[in-house]
PDB file of C-alpha atoms in Angstrom:
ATOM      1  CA  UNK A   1      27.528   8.228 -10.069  1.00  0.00           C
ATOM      2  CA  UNK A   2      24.369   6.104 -10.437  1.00  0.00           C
ATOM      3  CA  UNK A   3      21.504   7.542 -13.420  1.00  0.00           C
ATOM      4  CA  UNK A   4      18.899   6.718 -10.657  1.00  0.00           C
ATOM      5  CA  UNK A   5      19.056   5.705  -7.272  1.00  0.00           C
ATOM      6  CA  UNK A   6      15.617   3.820  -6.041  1.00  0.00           C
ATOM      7  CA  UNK A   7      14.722   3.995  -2.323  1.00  0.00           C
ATOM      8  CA  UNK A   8      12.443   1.362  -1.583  1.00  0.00           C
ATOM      9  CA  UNK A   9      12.762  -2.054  -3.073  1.00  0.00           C
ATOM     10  CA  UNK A  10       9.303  -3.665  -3.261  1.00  0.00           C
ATOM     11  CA  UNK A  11       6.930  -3.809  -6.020  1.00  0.00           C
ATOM     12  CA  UNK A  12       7.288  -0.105  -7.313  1.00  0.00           C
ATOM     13  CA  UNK A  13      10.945   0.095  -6.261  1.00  0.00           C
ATOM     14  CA  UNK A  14      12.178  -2.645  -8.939  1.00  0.00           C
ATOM     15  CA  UNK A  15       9.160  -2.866 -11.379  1.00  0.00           C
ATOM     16  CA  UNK A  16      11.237   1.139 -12.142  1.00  0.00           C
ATOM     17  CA  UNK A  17      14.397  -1.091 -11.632  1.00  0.00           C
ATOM     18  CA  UNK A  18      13.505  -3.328 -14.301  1.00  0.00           C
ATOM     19  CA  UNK A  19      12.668  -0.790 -16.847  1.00  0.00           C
ATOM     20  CA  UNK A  20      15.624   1.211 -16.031  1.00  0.00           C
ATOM     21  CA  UNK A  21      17.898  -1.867 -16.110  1.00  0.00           C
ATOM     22  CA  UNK A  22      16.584  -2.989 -19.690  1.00  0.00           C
ATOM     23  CA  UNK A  23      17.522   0.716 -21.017  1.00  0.00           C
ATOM     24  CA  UNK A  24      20.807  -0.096 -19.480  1.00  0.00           C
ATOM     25  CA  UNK A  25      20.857   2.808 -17.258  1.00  0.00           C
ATOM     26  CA  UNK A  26      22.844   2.467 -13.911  1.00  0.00           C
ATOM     27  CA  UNK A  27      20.549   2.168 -10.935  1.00  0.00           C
ATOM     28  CA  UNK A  28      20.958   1.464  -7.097  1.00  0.00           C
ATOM     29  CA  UNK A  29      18.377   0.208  -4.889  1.00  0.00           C
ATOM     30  CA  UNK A  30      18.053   0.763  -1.106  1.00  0.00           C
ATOM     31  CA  UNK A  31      15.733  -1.612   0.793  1.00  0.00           C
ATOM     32  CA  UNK A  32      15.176  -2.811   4.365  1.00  0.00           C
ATOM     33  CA  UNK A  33      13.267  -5.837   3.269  1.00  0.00           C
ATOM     34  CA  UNK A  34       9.899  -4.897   5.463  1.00  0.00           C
ATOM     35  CA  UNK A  35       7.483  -4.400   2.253  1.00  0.00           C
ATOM     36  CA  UNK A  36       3.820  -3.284   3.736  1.00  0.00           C
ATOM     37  CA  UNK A  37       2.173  -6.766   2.300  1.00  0.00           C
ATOM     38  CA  UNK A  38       4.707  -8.923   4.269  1.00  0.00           C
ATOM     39  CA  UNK A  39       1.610 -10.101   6.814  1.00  0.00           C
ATOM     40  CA  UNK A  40      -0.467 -11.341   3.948  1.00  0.00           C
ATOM     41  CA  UNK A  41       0.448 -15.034   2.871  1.00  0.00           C
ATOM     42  CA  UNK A  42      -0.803 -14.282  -0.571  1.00  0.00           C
ATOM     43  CA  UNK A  43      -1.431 -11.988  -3.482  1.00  0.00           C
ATOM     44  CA  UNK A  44      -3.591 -11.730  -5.558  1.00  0.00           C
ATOM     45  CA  UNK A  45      -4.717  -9.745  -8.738  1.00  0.00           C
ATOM     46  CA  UNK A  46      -1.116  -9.201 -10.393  1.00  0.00           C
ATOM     47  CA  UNK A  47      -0.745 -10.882 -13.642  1.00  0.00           C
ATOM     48  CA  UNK A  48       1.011 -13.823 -13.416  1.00  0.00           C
ATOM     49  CA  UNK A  49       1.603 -14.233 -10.479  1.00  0.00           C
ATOM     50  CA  UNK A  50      -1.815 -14.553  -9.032  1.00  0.00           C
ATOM     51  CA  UNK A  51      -2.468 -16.330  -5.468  1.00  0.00           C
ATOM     52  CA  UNK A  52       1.424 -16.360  -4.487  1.00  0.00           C
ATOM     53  CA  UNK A  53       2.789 -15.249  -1.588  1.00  0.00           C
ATOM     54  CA  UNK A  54       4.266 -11.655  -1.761  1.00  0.00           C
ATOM     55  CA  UNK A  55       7.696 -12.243  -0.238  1.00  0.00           C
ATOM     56  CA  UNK A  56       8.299 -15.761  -3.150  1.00  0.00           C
ATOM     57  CA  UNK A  57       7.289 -13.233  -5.841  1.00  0.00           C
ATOM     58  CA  UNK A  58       9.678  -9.990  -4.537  1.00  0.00           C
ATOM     59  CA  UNK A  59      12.510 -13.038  -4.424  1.00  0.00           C
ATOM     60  CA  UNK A  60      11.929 -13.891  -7.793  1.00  0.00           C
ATOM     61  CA  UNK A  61      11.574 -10.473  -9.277  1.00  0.00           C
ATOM     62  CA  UNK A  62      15.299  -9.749  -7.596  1.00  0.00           C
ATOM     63  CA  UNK A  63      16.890 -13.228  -8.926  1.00  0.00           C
ATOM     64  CA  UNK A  64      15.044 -11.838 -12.543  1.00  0.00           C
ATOM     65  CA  UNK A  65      17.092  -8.333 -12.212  1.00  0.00           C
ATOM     66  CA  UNK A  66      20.325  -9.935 -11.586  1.00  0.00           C
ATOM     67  CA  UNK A  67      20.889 -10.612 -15.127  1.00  0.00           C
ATOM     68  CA  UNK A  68      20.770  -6.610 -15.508  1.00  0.00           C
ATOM     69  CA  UNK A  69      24.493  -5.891 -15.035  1.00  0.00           C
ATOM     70  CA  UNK A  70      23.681  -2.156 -14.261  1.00  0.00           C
ATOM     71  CA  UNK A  71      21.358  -2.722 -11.002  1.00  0.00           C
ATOM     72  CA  UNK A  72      22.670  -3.288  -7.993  1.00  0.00           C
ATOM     73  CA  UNK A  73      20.411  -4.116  -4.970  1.00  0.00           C
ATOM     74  CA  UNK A  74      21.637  -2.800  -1.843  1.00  0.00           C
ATOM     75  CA  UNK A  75      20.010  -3.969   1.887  1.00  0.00           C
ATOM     76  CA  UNK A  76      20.654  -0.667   3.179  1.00  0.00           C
ATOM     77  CA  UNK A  77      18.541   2.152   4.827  1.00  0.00           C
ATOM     78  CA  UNK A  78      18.968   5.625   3.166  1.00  0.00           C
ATOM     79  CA  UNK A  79      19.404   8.387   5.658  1.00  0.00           C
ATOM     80  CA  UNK A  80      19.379  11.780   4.316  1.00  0.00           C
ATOM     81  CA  UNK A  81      19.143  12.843   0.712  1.00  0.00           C
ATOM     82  CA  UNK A  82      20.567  16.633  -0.862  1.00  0.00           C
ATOM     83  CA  UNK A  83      21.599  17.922  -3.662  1.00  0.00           C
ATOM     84  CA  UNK A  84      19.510  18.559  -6.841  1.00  0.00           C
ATOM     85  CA  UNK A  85      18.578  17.458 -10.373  1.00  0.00           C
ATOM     86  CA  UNK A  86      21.472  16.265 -11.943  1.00  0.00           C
ATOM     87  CA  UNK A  87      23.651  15.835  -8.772  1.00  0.00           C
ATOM     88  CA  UNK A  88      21.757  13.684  -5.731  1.00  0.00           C
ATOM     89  CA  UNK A  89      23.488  13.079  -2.825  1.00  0.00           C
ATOM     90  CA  UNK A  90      22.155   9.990  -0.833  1.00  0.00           C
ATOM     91  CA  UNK A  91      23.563   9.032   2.503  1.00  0.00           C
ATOM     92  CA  UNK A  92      22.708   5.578   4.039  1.00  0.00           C
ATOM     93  CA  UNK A  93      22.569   4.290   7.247  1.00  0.00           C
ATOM     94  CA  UNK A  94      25.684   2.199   6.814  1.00  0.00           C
ATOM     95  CA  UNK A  95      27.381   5.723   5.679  1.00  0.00           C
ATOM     96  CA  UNK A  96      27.917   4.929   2.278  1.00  0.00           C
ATOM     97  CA  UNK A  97      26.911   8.319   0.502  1.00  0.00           C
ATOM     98  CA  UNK A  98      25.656   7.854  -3.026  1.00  0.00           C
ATOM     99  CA  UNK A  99      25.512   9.934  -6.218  1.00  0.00           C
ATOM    100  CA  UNK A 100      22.846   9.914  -8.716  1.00  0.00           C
ATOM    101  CA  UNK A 101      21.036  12.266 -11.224  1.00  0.00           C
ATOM    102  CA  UNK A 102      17.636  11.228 -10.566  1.00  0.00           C
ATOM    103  CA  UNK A 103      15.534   9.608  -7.489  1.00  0.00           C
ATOM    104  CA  UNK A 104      12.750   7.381  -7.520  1.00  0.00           C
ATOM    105  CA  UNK A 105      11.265   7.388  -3.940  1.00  0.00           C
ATOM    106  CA  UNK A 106       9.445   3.841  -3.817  1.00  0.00           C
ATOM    107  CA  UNK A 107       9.355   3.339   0.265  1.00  0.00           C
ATOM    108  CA  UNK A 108       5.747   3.005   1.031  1.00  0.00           C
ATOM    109  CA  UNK A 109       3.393   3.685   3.897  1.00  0.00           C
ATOM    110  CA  UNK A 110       3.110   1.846   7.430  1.00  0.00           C
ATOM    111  CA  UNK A 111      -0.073   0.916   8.560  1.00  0.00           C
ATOM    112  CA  UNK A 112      -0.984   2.774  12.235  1.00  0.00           C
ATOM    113  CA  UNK A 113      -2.619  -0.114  13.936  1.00  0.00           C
ATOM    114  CA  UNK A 114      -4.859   1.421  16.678  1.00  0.00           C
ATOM    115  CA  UNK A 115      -4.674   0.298  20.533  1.00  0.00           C
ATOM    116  CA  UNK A 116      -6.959  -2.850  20.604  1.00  0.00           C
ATOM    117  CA  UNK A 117      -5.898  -6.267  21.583  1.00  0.00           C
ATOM    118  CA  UNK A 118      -5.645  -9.003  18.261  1.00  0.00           C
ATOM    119  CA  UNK A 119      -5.693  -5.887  15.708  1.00  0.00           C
ATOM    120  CA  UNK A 120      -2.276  -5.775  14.907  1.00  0.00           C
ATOM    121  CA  UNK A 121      -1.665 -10.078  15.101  1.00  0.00           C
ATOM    122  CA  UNK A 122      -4.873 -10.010  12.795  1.00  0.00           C
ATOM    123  CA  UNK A 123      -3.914  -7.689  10.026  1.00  0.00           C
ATOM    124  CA  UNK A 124      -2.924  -9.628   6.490  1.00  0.00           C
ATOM    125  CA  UNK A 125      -4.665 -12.417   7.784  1.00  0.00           C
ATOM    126  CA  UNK A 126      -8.018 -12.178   9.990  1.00  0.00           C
ATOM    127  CA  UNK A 127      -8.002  -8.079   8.993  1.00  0.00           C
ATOM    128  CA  UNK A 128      -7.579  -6.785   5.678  1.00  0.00           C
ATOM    129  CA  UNK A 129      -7.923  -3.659   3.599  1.00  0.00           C
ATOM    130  CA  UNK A 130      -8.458  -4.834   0.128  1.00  0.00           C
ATOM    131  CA  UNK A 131     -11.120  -6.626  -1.969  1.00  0.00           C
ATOM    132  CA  UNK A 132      -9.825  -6.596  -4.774  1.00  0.00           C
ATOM    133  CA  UNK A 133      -6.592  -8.703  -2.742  1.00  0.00           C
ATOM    134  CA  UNK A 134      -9.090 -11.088  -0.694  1.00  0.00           C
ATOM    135  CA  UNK A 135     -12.640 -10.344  -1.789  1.00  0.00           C
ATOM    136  CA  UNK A 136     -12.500 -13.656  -4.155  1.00  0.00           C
ATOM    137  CA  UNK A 137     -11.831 -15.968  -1.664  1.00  0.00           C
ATOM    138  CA  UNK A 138     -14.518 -14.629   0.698  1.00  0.00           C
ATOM    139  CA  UNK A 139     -16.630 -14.214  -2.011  1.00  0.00           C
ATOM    140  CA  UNK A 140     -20.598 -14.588  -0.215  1.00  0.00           C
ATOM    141  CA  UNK A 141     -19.601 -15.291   3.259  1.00  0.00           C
ATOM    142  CA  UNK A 142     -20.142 -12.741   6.235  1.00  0.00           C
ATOM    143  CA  UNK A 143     -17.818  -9.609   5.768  1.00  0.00           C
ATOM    144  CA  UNK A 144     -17.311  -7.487   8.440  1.00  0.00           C
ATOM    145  CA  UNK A 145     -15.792  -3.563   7.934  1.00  0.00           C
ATOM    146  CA  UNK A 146     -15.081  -1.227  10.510  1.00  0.00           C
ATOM    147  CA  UNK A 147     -16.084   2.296  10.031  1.00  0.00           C
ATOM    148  CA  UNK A 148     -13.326   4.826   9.260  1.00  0.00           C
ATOM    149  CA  UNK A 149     -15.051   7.783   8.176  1.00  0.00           C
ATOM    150  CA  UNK A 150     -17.169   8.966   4.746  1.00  0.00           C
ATOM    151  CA  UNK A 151     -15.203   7.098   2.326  1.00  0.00           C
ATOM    152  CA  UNK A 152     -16.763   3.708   3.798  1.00  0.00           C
ATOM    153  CA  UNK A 153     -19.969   4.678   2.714  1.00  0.00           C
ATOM    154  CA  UNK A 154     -18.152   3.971  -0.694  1.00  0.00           C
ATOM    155  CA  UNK A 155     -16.601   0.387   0.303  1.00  0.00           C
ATOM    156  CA  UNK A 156     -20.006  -0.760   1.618  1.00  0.00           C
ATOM    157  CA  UNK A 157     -21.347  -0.256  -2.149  1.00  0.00           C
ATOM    158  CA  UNK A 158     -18.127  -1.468  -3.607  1.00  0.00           C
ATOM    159  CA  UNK A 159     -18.239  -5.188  -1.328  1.00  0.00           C
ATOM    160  CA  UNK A 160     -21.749  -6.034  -2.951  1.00  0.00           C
ATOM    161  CA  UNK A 161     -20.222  -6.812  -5.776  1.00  0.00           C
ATOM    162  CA  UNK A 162     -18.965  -9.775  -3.982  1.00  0.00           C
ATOM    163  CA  UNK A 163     -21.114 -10.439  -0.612  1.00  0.00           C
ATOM    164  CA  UNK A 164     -24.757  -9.663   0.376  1.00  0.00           C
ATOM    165  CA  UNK A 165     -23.693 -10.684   4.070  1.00  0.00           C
ATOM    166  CA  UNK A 166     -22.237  -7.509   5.677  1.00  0.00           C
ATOM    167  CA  UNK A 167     -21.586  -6.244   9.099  1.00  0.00           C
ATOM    168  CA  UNK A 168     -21.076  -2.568   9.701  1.00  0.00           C
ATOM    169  CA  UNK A 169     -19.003  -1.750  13.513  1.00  0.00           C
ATOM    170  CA  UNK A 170     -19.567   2.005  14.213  1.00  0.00           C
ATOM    171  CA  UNK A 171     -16.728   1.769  16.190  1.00  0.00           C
ATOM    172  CA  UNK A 172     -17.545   4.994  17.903  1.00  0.00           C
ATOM    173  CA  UNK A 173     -18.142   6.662  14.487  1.00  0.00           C
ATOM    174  CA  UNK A 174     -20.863   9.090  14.316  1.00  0.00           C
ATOM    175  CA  UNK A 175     -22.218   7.915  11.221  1.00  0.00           C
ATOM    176  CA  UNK A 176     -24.803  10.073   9.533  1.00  0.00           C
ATOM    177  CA  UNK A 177     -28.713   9.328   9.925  1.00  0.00           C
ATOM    178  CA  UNK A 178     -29.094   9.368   5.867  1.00  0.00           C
ATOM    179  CA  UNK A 179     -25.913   7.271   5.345  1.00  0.00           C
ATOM    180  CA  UNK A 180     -27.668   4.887   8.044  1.00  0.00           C
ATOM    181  CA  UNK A 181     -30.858   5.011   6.050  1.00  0.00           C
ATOM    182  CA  UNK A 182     -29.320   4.248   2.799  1.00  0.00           C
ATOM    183  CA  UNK A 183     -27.498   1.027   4.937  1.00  0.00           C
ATOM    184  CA  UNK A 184     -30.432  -0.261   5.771  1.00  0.00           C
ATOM    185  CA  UNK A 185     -32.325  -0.307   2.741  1.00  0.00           C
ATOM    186  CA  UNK A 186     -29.145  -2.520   1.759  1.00  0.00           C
ATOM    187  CA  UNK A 187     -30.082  -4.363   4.696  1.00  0.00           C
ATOM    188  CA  UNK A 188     -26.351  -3.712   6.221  1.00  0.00           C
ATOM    189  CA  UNK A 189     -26.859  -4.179   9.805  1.00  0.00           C
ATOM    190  CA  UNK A 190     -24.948  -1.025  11.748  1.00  0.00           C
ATOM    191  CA  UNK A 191     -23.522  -2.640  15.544  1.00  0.00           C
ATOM    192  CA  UNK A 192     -22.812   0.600  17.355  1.00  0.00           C
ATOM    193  CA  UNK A 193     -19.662   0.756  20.516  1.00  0.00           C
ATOM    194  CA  UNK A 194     -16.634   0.508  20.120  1.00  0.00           C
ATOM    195  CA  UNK A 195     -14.462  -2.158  19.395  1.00  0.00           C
ATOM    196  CA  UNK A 196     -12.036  -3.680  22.568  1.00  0.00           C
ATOM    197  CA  UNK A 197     -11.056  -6.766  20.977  1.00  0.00           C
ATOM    198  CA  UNK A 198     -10.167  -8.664  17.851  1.00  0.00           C
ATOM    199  CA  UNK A 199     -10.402 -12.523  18.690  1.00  0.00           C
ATOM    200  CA  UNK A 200      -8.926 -14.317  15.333  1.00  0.00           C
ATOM    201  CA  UNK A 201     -10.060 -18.103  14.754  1.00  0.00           C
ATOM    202  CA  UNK A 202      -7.883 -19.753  12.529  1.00  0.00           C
ATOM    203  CA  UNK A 203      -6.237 -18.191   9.199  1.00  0.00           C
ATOM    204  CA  UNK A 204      -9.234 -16.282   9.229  1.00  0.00           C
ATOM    205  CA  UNK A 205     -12.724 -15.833  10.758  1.00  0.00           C
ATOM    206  CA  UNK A 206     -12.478 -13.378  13.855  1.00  0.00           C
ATOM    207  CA  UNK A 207     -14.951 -12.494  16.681  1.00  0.00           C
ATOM    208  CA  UNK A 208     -15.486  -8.749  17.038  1.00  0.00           C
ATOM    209  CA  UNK A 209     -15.695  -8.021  20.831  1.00  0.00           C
ATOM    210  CA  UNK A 210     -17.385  -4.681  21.836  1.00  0.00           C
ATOM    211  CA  UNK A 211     -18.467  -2.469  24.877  1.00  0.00           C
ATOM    212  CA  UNK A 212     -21.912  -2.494  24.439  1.00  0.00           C
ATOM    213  CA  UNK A 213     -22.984  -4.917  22.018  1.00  0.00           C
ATOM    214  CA  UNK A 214     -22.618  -8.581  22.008  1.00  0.00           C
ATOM    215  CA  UNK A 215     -19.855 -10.266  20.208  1.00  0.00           C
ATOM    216  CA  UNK A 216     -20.227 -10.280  16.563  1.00  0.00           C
ATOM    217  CA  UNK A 217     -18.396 -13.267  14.476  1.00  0.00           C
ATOM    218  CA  UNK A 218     -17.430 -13.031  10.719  1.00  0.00           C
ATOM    219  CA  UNK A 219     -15.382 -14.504   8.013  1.00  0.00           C
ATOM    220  CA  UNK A 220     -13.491 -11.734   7.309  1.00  0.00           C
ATOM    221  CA  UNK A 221     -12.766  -8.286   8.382  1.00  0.00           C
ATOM    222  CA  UNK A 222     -12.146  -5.026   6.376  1.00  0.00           C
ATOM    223  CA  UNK A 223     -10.693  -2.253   7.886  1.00  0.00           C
ATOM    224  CA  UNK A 224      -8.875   0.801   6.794  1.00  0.00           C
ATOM    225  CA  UNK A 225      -6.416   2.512   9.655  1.00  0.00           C
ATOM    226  CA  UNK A 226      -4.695   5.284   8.948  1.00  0.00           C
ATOM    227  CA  UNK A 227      -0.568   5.041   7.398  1.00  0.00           C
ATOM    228  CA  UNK A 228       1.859   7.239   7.581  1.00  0.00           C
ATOM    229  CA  UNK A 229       5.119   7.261   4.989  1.00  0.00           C
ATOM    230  CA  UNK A 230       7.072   5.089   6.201  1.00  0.00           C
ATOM    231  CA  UNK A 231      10.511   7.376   5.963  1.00  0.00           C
ATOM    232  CA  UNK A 232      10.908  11.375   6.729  1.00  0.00           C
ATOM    233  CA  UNK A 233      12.740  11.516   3.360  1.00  0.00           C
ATOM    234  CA  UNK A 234      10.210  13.863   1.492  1.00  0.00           C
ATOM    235  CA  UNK A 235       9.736  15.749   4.696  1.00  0.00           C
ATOM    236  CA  UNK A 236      13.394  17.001   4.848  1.00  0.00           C
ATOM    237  CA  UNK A 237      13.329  17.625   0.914  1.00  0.00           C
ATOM    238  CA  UNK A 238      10.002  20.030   1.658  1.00  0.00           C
ATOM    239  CA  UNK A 239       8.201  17.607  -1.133  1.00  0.00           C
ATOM    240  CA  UNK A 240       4.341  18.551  -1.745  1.00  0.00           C
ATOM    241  CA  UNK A 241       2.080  16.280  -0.218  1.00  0.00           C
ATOM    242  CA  UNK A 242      -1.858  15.294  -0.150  1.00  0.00           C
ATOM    243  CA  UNK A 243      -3.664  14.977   2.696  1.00  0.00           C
ATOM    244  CA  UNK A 244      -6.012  11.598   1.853  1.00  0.00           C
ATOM    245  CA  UNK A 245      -8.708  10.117   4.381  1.00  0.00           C
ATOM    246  CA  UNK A 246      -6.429   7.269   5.296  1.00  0.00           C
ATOM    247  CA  UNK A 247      -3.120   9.648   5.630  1.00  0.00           C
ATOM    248  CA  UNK A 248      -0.515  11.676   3.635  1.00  0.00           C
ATOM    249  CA  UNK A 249       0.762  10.729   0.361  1.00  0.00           C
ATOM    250  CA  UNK A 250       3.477  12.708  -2.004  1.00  0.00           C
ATOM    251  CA  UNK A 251       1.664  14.637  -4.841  1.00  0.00           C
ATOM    252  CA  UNK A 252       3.097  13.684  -7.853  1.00  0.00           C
ATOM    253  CA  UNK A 253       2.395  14.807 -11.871  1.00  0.00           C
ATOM    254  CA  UNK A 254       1.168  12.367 -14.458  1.00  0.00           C
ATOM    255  CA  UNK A 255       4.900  11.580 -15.029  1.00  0.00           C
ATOM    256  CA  UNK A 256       5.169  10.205 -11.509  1.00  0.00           C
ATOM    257  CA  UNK A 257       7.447  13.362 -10.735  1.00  0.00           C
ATOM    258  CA  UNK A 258       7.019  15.700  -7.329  1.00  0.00           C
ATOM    259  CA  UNK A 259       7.204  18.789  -6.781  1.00  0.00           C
ATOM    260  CA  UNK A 260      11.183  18.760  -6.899  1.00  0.00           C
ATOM    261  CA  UNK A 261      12.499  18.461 -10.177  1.00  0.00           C
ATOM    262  CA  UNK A 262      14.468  14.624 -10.812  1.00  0.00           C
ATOM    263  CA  UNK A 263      13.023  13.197  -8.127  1.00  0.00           C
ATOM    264  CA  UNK A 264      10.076  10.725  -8.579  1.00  0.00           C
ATOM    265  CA  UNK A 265       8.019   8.635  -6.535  1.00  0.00           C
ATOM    266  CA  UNK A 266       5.826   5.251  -6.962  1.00  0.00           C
ATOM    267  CA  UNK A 267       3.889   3.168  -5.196  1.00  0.00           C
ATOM    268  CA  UNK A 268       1.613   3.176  -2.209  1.00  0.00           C
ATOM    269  CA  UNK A 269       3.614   6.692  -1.119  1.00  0.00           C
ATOM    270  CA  UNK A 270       2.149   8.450  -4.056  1.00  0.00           C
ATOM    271  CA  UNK A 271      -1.195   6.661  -4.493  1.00  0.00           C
ATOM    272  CA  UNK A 272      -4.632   8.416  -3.735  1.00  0.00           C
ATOM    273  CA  UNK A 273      -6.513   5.269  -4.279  1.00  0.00           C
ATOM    274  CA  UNK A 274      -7.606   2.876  -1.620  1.00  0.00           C
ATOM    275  CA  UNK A 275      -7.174   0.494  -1.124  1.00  0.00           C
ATOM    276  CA  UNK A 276      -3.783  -0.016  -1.605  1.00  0.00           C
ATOM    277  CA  UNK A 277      -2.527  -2.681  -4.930  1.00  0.00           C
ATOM    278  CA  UNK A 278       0.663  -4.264  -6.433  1.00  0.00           C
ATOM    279  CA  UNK A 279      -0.963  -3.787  -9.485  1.00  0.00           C
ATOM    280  CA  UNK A 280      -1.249  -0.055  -9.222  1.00  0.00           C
ATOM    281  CA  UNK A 281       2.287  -0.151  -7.543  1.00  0.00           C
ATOM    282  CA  UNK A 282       3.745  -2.131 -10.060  1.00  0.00           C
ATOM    283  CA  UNK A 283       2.459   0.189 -12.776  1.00  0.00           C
ATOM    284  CA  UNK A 284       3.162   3.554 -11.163  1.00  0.00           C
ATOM    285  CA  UNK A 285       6.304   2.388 -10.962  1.00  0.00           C
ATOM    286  CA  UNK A 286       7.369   0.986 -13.924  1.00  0.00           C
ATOM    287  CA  UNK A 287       5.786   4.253 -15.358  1.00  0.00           C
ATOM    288  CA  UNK A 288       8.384   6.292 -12.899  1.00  0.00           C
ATOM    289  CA  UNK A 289      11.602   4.028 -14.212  1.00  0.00           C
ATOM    290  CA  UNK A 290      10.559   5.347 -17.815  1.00  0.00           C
ATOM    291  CA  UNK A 291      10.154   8.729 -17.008  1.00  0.00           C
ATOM    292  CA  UNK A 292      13.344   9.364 -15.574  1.00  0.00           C
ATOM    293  CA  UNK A 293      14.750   7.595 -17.975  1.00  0.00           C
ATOM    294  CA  UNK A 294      13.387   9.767 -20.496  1.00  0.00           C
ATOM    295  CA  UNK A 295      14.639  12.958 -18.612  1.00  0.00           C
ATOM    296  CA  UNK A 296      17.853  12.394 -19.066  1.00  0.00           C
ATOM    297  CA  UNK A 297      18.015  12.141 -22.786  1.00  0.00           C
ATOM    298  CA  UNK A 298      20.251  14.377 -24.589  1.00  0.00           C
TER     299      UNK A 298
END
């Protein structure tokens, strides 16, 4: 029987791997090798390993845990999980059914891309969700965001920090007349329709096509579509969940644990901030490797 069995093997996944591996407890890690940054061709923000693309530094980070002679990293999908604190029962999709006394759930959210033509071959590239990933390198230039609800109110504040030259798309949004005033005395333009095409140009400028307006061309494009977990694990457990703008996430205590005793869970699953971050992955889940660690001291 493992100590902990990790499902979900990106950033969160084995930053808890690596913590748990150094206090040379035995851990298991399921992964399908689809983390959510895989579109982006770099990251950026995580110490040391700033501007590199996020596939080179999850190889590296796996090489690094091989010297840990109690991980094992497993390409498999995990199926169905039972049991309880102390005795987990994972089964995977290859029908291998693994034992541990703790969980760390680490498998992240996918992105719902809606129904218009060039979103989804745009996203990490022409269309992305986070400044603090891509705001440097656009830093000044003509930022685009598409409305998703209240909370962009917030992100148009939040992007002066780094452009003056932003583009507001309605997108069929009703957006309020006094968040509409406030826009405009930030001399944000507001181009009302709704979007029918993304036409990308190169890495990453893109043409916003609408109904109703003319086209609208930018250097970059913000947008925020809802996610969705990315497994039915926590589902099938009855795990407590938050309902966030942008979709549901696992509610969690300040020891990264949910609502079912020994299990745990990290990463974009179990974060409430947006946009999403490796940094903030990595962290949550090097803070849910020492946790359960810590649980199961005698």
């Amino acid at each position: 029987m493992d100590d902990v069995i990790i499902i979900g093997g990106s950033f969160a996944g084995l930053a808890a791997a690596l913590q748990l591996g150094r206090a040379r407890r035995k851990v298991t890690v399921l992964d399908t090798g689809l983390p959510r940054n895989r579109f982006a061709g770099h990251s950026h923000g995580l110490l040391g390993h700033d501007h590199k693309p996020p596939l080179e530094i999850l190889a590296e980070a796996r090489q690094q845990l091989a010297r840990y002679p109690t991980i094992r990293l497993v390409n498999a999908r995990a199926d169905n999980i039972s049991g309880a604190i102390d005795d987990f029962s994972v089964l995977t999709g290859d029908g291998e059914s693994l034992g541990a006394r703790r969980l760390i759930l680490s498998y992240g959210v996918a992105d719902q891309m809606p129904d218009v033509p060039g979103f989804a071959e745009s996203w990490g590239t022409s269309i992305v969700p986070c400044p603090y990933c891509d705001g440097f390198e656009f830093a000044g230039q003509h930022w685009g965001l598409v409305w998703s609800g209240p909370q962009s109110h917030n992100q148009v504040r939040l992007f002066h920090d780094w452009t003056d030259n932003l583009t507001v798309f309605a997108d069929g949004h009703d957006i309020p007349s006094d968040i509409r005033t406030d826009l405009a005395r930030r001399q944000v333009p507001v181009v009302d329709g709704r979007i029918t095409e993304i036409a990308r140009h190169g890495d990453h400028n893109a043409t916003v096509k609408l109904d109703t307006a003319p086209d609208v061309a930018v250097d970059i494009l913000f947008a925020h579509p809802r996610n969705k977990p990315s497994a039915s694990l926590h589902e099938s457990l009855g795990l407590a969940t938050v309902n966030t703008p942008l979709g549901i996430i696992l509610k969690v205590d300040e020891r990264r644990e949910t609502s079912m005793p020994g299990i745990y869970a990290a990463g974009d699953l179990a974060n409430p901030l947006a946009p999403p971050s490796v940094t903030l992955a990595s962290s949550h889940g090097a803070m849910a490797g020492i946790f359960a660690q810590q649980s199961m001291l005698v």
